[in-house]
Short mmCIF file of C-alpha atoms in Angstrom, two decimals:
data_model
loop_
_atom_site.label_atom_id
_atom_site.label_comp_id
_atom_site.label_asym_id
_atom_site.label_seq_id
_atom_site.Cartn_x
_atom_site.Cartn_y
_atom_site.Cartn_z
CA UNK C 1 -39.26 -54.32 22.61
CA UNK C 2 -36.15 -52.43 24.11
CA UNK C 3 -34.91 -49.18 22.78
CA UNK C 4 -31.57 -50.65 21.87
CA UNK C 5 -33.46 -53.83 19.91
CA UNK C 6 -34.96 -51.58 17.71
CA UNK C 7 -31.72 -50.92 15.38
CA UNK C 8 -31.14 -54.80 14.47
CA UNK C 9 -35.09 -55.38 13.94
CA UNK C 10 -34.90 -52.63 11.02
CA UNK C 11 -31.74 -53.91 9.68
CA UNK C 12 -33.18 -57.60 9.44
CA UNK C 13 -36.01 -56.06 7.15
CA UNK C 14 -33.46 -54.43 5.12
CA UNK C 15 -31.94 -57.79 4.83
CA UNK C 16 -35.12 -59.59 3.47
CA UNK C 17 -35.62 -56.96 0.97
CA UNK C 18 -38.84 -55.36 2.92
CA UNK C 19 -37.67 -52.35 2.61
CA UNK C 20 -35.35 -50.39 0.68
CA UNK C 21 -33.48 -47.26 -0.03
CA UNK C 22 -34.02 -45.48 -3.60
CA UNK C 23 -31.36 -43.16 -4.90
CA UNK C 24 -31.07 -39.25 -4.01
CA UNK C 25 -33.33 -37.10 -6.25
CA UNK C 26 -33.75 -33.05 -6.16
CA UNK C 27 -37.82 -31.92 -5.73
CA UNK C 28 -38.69 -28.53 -5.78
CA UNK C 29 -40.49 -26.63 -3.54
CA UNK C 30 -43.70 -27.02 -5.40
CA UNK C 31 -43.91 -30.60 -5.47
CA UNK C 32 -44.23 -30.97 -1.71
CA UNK C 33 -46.54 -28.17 -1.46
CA UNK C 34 -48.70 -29.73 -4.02
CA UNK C 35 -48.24 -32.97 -2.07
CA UNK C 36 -49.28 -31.67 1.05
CA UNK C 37 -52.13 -29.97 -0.77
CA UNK C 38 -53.37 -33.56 -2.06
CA UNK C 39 -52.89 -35.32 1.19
CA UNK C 40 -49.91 -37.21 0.25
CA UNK C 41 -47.45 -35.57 2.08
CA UNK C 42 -47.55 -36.77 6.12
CA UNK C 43 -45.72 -33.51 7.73
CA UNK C 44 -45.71 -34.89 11.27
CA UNK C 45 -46.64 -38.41 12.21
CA UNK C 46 -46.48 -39.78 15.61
CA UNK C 47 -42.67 -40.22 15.52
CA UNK C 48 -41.97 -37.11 15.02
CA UNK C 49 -40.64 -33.99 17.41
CA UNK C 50 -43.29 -31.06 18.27
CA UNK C 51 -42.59 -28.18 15.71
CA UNK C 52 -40.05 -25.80 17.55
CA UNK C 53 -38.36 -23.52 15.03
CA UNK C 54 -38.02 -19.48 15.83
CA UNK C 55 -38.87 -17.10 13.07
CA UNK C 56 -35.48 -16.35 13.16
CA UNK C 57 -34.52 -20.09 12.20
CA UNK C 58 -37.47 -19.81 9.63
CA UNK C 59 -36.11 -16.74 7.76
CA UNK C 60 -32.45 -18.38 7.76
CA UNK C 61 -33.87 -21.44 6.25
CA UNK C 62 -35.12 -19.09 3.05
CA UNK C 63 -32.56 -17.15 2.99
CA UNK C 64 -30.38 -20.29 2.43
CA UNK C 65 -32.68 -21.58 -0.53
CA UNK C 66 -32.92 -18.77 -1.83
CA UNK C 67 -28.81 -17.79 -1.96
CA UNK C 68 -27.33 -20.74 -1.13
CA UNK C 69 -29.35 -23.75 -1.69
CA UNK C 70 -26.50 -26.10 -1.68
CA UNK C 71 -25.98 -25.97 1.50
CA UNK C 72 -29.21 -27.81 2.85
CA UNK C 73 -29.43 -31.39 4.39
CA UNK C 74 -31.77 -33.49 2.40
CA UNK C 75 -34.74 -34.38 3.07
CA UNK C 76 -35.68 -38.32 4.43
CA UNK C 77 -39.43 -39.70 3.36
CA UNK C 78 -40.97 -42.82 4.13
CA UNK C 79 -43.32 -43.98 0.92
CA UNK C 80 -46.53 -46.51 2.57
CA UNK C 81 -48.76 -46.82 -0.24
CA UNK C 82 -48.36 -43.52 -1.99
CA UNK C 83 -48.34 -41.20 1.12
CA UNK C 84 -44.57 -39.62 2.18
CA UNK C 85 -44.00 -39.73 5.89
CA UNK C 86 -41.34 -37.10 6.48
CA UNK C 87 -39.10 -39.08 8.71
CA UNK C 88 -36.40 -36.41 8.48
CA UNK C 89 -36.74 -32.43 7.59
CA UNK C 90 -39.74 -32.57 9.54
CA UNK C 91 -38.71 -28.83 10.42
CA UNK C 92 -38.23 -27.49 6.95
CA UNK C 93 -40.82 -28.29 5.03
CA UNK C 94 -43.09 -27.66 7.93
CA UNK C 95 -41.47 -24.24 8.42
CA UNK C 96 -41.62 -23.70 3.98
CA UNK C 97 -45.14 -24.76 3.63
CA UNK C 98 -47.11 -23.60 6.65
CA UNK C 99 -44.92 -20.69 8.43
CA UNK C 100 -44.23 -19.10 4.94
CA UNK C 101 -46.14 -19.91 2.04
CA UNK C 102 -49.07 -20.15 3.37
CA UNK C 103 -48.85 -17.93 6.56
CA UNK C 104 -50.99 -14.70 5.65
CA UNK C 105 -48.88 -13.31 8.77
CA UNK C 106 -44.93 -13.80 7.54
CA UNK C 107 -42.43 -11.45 7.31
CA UNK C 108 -39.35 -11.93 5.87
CA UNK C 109 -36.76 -10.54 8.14
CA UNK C 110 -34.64 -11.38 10.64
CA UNK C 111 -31.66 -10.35 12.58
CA UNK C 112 -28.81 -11.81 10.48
CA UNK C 113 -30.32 -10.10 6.79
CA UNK C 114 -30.40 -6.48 5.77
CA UNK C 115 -32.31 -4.37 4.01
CA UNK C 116 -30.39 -5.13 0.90
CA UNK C 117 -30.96 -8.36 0.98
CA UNK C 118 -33.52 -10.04 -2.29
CA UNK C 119 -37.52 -9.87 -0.72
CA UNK C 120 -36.63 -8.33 2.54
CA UNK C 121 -39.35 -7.67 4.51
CA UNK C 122 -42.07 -8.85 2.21
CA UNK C 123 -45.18 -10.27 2.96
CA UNK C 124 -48.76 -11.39 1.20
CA UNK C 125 -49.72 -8.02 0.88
CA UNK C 126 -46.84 -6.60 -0.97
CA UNK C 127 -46.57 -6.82 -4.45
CA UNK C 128 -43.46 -8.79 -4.90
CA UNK C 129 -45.23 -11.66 -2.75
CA UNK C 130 -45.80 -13.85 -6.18
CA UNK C 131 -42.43 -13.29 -7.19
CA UNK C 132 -41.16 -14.26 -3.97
CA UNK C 133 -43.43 -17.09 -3.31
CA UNK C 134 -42.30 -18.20 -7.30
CA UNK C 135 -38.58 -17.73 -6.75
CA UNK C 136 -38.57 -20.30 -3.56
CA UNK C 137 -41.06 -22.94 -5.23
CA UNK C 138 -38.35 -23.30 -7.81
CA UNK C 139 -35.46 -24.12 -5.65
CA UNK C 140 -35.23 -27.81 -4.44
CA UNK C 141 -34.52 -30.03 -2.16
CA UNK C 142 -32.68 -32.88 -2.14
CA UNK C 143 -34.37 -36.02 -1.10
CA UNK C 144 -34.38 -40.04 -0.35
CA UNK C 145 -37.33 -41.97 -0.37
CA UNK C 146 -37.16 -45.36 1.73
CA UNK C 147 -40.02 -47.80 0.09
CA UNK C 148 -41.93 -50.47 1.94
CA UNK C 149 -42.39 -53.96 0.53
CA UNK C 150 -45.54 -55.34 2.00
CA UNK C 151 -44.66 -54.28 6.02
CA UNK C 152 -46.75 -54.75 8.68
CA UNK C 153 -48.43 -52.23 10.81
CA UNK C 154 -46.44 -52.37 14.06
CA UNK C 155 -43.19 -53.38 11.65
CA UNK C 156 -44.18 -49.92 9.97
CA UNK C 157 -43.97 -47.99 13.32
CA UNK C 158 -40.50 -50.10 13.65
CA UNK C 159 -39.44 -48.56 10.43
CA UNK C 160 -40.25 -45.01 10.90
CA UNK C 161 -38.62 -44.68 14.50
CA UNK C 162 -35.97 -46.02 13.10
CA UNK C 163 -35.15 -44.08 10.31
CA UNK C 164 -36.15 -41.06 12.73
CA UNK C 165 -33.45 -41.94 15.23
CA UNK C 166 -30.99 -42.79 12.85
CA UNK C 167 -30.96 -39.46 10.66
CA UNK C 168 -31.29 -37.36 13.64
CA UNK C 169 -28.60 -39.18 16.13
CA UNK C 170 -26.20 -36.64 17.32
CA UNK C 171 -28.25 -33.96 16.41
CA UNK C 172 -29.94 -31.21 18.81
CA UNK C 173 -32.38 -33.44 19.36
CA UNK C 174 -33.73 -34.48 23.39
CA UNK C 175 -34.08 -36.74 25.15
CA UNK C 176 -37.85 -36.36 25.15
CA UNK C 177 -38.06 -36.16 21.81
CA UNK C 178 -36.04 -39.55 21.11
CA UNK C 179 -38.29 -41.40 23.70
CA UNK C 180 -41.40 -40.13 21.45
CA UNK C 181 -40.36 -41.57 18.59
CA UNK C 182 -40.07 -45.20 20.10
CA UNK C 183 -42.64 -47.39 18.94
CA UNK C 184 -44.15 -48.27 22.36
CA UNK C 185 -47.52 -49.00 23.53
CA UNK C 186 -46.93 -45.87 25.99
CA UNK C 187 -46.43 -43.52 22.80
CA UNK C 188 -48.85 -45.23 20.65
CA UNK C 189 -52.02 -46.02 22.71
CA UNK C 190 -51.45 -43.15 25.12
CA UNK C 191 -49.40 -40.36 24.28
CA UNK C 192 -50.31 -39.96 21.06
CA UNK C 193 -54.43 -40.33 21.92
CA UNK C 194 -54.09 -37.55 24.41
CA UNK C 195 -52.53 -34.79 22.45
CA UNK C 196 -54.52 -35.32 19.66
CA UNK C 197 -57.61 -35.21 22.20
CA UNK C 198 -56.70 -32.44 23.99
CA UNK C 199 -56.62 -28.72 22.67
CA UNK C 200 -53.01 -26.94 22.93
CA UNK C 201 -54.78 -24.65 25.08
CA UNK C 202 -55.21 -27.20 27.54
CA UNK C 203 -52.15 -28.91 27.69
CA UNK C 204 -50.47 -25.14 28.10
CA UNK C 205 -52.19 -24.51 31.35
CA UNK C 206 -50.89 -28.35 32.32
CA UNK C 207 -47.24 -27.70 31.38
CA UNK C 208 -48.38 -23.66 32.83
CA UNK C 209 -46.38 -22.44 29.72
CA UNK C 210 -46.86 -20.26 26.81
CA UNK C 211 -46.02 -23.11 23.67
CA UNK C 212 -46.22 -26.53 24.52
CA UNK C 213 -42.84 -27.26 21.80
CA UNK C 214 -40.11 -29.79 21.93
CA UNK C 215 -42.09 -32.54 23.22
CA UNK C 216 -42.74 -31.02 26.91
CA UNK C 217 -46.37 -32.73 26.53
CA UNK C 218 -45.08 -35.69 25.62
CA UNK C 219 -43.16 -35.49 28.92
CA UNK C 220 -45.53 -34.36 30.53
CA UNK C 221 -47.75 -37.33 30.50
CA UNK C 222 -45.21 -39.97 30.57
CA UNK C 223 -44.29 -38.20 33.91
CA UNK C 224 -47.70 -38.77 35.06
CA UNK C 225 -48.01 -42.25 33.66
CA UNK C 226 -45.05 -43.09 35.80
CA UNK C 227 -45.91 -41.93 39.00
CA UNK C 228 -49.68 -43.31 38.59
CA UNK C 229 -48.64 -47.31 37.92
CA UNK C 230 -45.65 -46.43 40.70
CA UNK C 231 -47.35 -44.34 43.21
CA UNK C 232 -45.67 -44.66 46.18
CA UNK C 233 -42.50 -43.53 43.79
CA UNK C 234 -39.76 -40.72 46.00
CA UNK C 235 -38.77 -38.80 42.56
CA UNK C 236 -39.79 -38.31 39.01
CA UNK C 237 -38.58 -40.67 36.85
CA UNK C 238 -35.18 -41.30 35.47
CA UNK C 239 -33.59 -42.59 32.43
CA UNK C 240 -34.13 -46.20 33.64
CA UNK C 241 -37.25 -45.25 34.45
CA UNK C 242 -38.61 -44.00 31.32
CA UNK C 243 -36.31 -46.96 29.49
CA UNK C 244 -39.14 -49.50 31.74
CA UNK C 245 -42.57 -47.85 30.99
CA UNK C 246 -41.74 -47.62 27.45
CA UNK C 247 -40.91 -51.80 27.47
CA UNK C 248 -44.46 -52.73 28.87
CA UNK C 249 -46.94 -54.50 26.98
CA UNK C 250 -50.52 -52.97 27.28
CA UNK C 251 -52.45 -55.78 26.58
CA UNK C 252 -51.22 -57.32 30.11
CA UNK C 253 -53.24 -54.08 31.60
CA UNK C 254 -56.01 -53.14 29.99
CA UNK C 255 -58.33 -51.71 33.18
CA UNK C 256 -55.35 -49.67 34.34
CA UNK C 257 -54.87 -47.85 31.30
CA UNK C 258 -58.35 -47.10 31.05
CA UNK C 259 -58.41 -45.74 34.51
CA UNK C 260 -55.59 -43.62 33.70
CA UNK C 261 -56.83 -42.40 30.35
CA UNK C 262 -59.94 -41.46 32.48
CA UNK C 263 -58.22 -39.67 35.16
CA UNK C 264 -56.04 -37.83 33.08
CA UNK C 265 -58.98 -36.47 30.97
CA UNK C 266 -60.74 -35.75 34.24
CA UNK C 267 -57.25 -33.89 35.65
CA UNK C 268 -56.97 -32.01 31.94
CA UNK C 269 -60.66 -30.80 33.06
CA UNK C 270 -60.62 -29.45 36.33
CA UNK C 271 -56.88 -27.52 35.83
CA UNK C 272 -58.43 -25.80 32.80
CA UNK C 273 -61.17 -24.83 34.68
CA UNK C 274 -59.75 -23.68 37.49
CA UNK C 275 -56.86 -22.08 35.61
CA UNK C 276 -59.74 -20.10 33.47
CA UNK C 277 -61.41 -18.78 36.91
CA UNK C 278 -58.14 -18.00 38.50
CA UNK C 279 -55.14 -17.56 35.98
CA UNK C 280 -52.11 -19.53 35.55
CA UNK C 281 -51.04 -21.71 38.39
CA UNK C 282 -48.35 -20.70 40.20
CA UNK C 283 -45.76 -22.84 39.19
CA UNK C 284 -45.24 -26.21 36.73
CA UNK C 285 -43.01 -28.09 39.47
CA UNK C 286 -45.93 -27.21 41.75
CA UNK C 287 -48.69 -28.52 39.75
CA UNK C 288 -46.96 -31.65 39.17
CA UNK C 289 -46.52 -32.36 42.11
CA UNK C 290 -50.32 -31.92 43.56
CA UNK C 291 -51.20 -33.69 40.30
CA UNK C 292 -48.92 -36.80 40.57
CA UNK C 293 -50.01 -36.59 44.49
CA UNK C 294 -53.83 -37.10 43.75
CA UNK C 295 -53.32 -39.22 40.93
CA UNK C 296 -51.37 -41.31 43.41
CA UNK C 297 -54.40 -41.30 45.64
CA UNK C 298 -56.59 -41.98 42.97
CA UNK C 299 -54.75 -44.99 41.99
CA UNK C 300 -55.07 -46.39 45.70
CA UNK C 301 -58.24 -46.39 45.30
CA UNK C 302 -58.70 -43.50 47.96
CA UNK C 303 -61.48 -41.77 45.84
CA UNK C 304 -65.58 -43.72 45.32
CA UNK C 305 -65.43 -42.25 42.07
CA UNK C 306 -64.35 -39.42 39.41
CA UNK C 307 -66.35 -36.98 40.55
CA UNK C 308 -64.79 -36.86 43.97
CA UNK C 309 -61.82 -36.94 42.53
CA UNK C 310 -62.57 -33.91 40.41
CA UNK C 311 -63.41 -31.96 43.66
CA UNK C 312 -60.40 -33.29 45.76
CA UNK C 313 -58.53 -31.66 42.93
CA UNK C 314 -60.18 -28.64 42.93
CA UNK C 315 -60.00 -28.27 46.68
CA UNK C 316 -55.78 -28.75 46.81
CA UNK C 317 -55.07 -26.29 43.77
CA UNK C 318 -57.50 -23.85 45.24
CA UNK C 319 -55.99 -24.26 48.33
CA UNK C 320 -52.05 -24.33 47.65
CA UNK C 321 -52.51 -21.71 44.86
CA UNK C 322 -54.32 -19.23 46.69
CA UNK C 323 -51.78 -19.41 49.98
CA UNK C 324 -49.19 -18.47 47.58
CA UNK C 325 -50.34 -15.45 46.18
CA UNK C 326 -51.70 -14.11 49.60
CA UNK C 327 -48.59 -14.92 51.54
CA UNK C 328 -46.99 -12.74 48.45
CA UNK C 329 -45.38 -15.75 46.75
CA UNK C 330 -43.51 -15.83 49.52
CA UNK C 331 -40.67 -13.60 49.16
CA UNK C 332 -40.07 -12.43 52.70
CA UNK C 333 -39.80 -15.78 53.68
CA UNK C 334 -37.44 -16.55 50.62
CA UNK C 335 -35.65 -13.77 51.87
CA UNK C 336 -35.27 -14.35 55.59
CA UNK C 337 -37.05 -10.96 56.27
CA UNK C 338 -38.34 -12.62 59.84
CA UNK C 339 -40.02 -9.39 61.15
CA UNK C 340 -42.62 -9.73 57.63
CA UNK C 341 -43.20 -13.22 58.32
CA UNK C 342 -46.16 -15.53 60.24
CA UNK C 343 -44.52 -17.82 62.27
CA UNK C 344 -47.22 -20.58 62.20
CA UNK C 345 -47.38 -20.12 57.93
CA UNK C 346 -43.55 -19.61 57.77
CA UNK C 347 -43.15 -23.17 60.42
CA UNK C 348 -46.07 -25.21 58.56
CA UNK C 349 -46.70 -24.47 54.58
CA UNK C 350 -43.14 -22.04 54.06
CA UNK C 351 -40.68 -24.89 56.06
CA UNK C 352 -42.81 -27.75 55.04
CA UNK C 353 -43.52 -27.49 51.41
CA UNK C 354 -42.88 -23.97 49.19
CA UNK C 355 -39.08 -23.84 51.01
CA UNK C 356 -38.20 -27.11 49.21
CA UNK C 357 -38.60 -25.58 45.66
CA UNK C 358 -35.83 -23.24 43.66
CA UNK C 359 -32.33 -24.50 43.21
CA UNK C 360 -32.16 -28.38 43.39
CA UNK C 361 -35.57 -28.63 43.51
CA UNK C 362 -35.63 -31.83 42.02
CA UNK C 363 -34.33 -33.84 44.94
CA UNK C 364 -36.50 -32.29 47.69
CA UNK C 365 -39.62 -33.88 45.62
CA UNK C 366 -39.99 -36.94 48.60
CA UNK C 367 -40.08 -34.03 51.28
CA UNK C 368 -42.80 -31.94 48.65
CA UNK C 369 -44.53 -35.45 49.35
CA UNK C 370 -44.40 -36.22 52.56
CA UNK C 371 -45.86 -32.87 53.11
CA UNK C 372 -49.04 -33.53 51.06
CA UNK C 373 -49.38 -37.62 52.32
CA UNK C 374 -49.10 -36.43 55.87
CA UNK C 375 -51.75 -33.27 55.27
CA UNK C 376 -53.91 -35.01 52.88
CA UNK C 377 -57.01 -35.31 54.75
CA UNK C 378 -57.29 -31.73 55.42
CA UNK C 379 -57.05 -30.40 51.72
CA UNK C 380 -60.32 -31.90 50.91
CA UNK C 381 -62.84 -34.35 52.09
CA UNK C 382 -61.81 -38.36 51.42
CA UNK C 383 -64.49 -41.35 50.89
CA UNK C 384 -67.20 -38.76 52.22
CA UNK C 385 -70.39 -38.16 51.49
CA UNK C 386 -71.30 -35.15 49.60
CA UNK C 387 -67.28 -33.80 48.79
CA UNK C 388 -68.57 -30.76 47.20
CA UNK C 389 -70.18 -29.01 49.62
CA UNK C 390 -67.03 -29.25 52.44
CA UNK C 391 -64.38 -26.38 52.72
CA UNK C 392 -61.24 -28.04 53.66
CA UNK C 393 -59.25 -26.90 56.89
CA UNK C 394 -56.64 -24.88 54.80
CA UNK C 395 -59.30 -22.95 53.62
CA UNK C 396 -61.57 -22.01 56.47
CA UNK C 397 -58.32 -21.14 58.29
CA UNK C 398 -56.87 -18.79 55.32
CA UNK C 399 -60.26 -17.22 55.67
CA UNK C 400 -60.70 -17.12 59.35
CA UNK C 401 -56.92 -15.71 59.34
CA UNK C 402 -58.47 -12.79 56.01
CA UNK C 403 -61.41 -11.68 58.55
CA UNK C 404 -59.46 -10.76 60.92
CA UNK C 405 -60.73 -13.56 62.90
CA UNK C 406 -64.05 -12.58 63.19
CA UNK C 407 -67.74 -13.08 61.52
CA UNK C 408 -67.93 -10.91 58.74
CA UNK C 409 -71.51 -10.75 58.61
CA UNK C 410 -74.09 -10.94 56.36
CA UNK C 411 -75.71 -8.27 53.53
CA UNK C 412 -72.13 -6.14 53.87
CA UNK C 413 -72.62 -4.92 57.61
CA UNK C 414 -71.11 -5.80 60.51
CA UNK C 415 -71.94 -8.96 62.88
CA UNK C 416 -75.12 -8.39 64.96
CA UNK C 417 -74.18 -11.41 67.23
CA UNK C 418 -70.84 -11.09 68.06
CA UNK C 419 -68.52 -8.83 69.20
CA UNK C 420 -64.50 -8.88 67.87
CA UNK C 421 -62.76 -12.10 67.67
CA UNK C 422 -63.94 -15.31 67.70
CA UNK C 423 -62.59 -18.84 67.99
CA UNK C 424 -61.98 -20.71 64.73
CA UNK C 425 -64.51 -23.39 66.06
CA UNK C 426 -67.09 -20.80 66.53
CA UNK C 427 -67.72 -19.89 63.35
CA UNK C 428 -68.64 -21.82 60.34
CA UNK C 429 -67.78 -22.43 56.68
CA UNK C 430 -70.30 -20.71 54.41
CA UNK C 431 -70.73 -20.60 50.89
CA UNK C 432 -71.43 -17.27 49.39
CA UNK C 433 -72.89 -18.47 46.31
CA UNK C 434 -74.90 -20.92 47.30
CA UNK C 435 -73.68 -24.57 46.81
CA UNK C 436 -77.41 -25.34 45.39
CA UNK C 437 -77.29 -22.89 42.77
CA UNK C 438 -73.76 -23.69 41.69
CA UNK C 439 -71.19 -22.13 44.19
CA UNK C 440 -68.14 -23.22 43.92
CA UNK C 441 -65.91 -24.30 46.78
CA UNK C 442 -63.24 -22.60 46.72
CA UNK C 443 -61.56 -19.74 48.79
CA UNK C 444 -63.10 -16.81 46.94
CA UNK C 445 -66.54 -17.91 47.44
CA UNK C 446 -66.03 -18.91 51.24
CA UNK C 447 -67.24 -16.94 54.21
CA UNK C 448 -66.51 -17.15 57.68
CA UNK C 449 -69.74 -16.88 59.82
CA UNK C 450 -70.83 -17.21 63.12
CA UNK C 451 -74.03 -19.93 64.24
CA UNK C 452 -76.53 -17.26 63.84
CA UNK C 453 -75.40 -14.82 60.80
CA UNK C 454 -75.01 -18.43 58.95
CA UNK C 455 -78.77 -19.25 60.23
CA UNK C 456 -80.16 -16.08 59.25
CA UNK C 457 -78.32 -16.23 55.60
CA UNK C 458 -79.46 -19.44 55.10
CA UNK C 459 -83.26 -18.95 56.46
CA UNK C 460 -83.16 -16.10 53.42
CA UNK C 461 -82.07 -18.04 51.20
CA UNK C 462 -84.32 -20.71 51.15
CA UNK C 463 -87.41 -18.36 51.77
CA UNK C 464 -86.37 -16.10 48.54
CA UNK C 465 -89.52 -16.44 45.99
CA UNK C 466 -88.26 -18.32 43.35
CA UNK C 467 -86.51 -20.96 46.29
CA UNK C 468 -89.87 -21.31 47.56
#
């Protein structure tokens, strides 16, 4: 179904007397909280927007109950079977029940009340916190309840969206969030799955923010939905775009929604990890695009299996990452201050990939692309062997560049074999945590050495007692 058949589907069950609207009614404060204490009060279904309000919108909200109650919008539920779906005020009675009443952290102040103003500044451990707490149970809220009259279950999704969309059209409400509260396979088989399966945590170091609100997740994986069944795609999606993945039918594509489901747990894995080792990526436009680049590749089929997919992965973020913090996130070169800049860094990863982010950013991501298609071989070993054990070029070349260009020896002192520099292809790519014993391969834990300092690390290595 299309977003724009949605409105008359509703309206049909309204017109067979499936459904139907009971009168306004005021509940207080209490009643929901008891509700929601019982179980029978659904805060936030799948329709519904991420929780976004400030503590500034929080304290305005009881301020207005408290001194002005008439001035609240009522509140929209959806009754299946004695359990109230909040299909509008999602917001407020999220905000009145878990951000106040029972938040043993809230305050209540804010910028627009004063000092004189009733409760200011009290909290559970003050002693007017039961009088407080009393005063706003009273107040109410005015509601309408929309019954159901023997709906199905995808005619119930139907019904909430629409309801959703209805009592929030024209309201400060985006364009992600509208697109979650369609009733698509997309949202319900996928979107939905994955945030409940995956810890905020997580999905902060995907989106590489600090909250994960307004539906940014939800975004976030339709984003990487679209460029996996389209990955040869030149942008992210557009409107159009986003109006066609939410219209297909899942059933028609079983296996390549379980691949997906795979790879985007496997993805979720390996940035967390790497993020934990080595801090928030640089940038979110960044780490889209190297994740929509080797979930492109992994849809291709370029990859034998997950696990070299996991260590591609690894490789590129190590890789990209770690050039931008060394080259100083590049703000010499951002700056045109030539006499600070490497010509061969500034004319291969500064001209061919970090230039084309900043200002308009979003129409340079086919040249972001090109740069990583064309390169792709050297950020990490493809279809070979053993993928966890190989450096990639960027990496023994950022290293080989770091020493100075020569062997750096073993046991902290100085080569014994060779003298100053030393070709590139002269020296080799050493782990310095042993790959056996769980070295990872990545830039920290790389070593440049030459034949015979690698020999004689290696020879005591596998000669140490408990090797042997």
């Amino acid at each position: 179904m299309k977003t724009n058949e949605l409105f008359e589907t509703v309206v049909n069950y309204q017109a067979e007397n499936r459904v139907f609207f009971q009168n306004a009614a005021n509940w207080d404060v209490r009643r929901f909280c008891e509700m929601f204490d019982d179980g029978e009060l659904i805060l936030q279904d799948w329709f519904q927007r991420d929780y976004c309000w400030s503590k500034e919108q929080v304290a305005a909200l009881v301020h207005t109950l408290i001194h002005t109650p008439t001035l609240l919008p009522e509140i929209v539920l959806i009754d299946i079977e004695g359990k109230y779906y909040v299909a509008d005020g999602h917001q407020r009675l999220r905000s009145l029940i878990l951000q106040v009443i029972k938040n043993p952290d809230f305050k209540y102040q804010s910028k627009e009340i004063t000092k004189l103003t009733k409760y200011y500044n009290v909290s559970p451990k003050d002693v007017n916190w039961k009088s407080f707490v009393r005063e706003l149970e009273r107040q109410t809220l005015t509601v309408k309840v929309i019954k159901n009259n023997n709906l199905a279950e995808g005619e119930l999704r139907n019904l909430k969206s629409y309801v959703f969309r209805k009592w929030n059209n024209g309201k400060a409400v985006n364009a992600a969030e509208k697109r979650g509260s369609f009733p698509s396979d997309l949202n319900i088989t996928l979107v939905q799955s994955l945030k409940e399966s995956i810890s905020e945590e997580v999905q902060k170091a995907l989106l590489v923010s600090n909250s994960v609100g307004r539906n940014n997740f939800n975004e976030f994986i339709e984003k990487m939905f679209y460029h996996y069944i389209t990955p040869d795609a030149t942008c992210d999606p557009k409107t159009e775009d986003f109006e066609n993945i939410h219209s297909l039918e899942f059933e028609t594509m079983t296996g390549k929604i379980n691949k997906f489901r795979q790879t985007f747990n496997a993805m979720a894995e390996v940035v967390k990890d790497y993020t934990d080792k080595n801090g928030k990526f640089w940038g979110a436009c960044g780490l889209r695009d190297v994740l929509t680049f080797v979930n492109s590749l992994q849809a291709k089929g370029e990859f034998k299996n997950i696990t070299e997919y996991r260590e591609y992965l690894m490789s590129i973020l190590d890789t990209i990452h770690t050039t931008y913090i060394k080259n100083s996130k590049f703000s010499a070169y951002y700056k045109g201050k030539v006499d600070e800049m490497n010509q061969v860094v500034n004319e291969f990863w500064f001209s061919g990939f970090f230039s084309h982010f900043g200002k308009g950013q979003d129409s340079k991501f086919v040249h972001r692309r090109d740069f990583l298609n064309k390169n792709k071989h050297s950020f990490g070993p493809i279809d070979d062997s053993d993928p966890k054990r190989l450096f990639n070029l960027f990496q023994r070349q950022f290293k080989y560049i770091e020493q100075n260009k020569k062997c750096c020896g073993i046991n902290g002192e100085d080569c014994k074999h060779t003298n100053g520099e030393v070709a590139i292809t002269d020296l080799q790519a050493d782990h310095i945590i042993e790959h056996s014993i769980k070295g990872t391969t990545t830039i920290n834990n790389l070593q440049m050495l030459c034949v015979d300092c690698h020999k004689e690390k290696t020879r005591g290595f596998v000669m140490k007692p408990e090797l042997v």
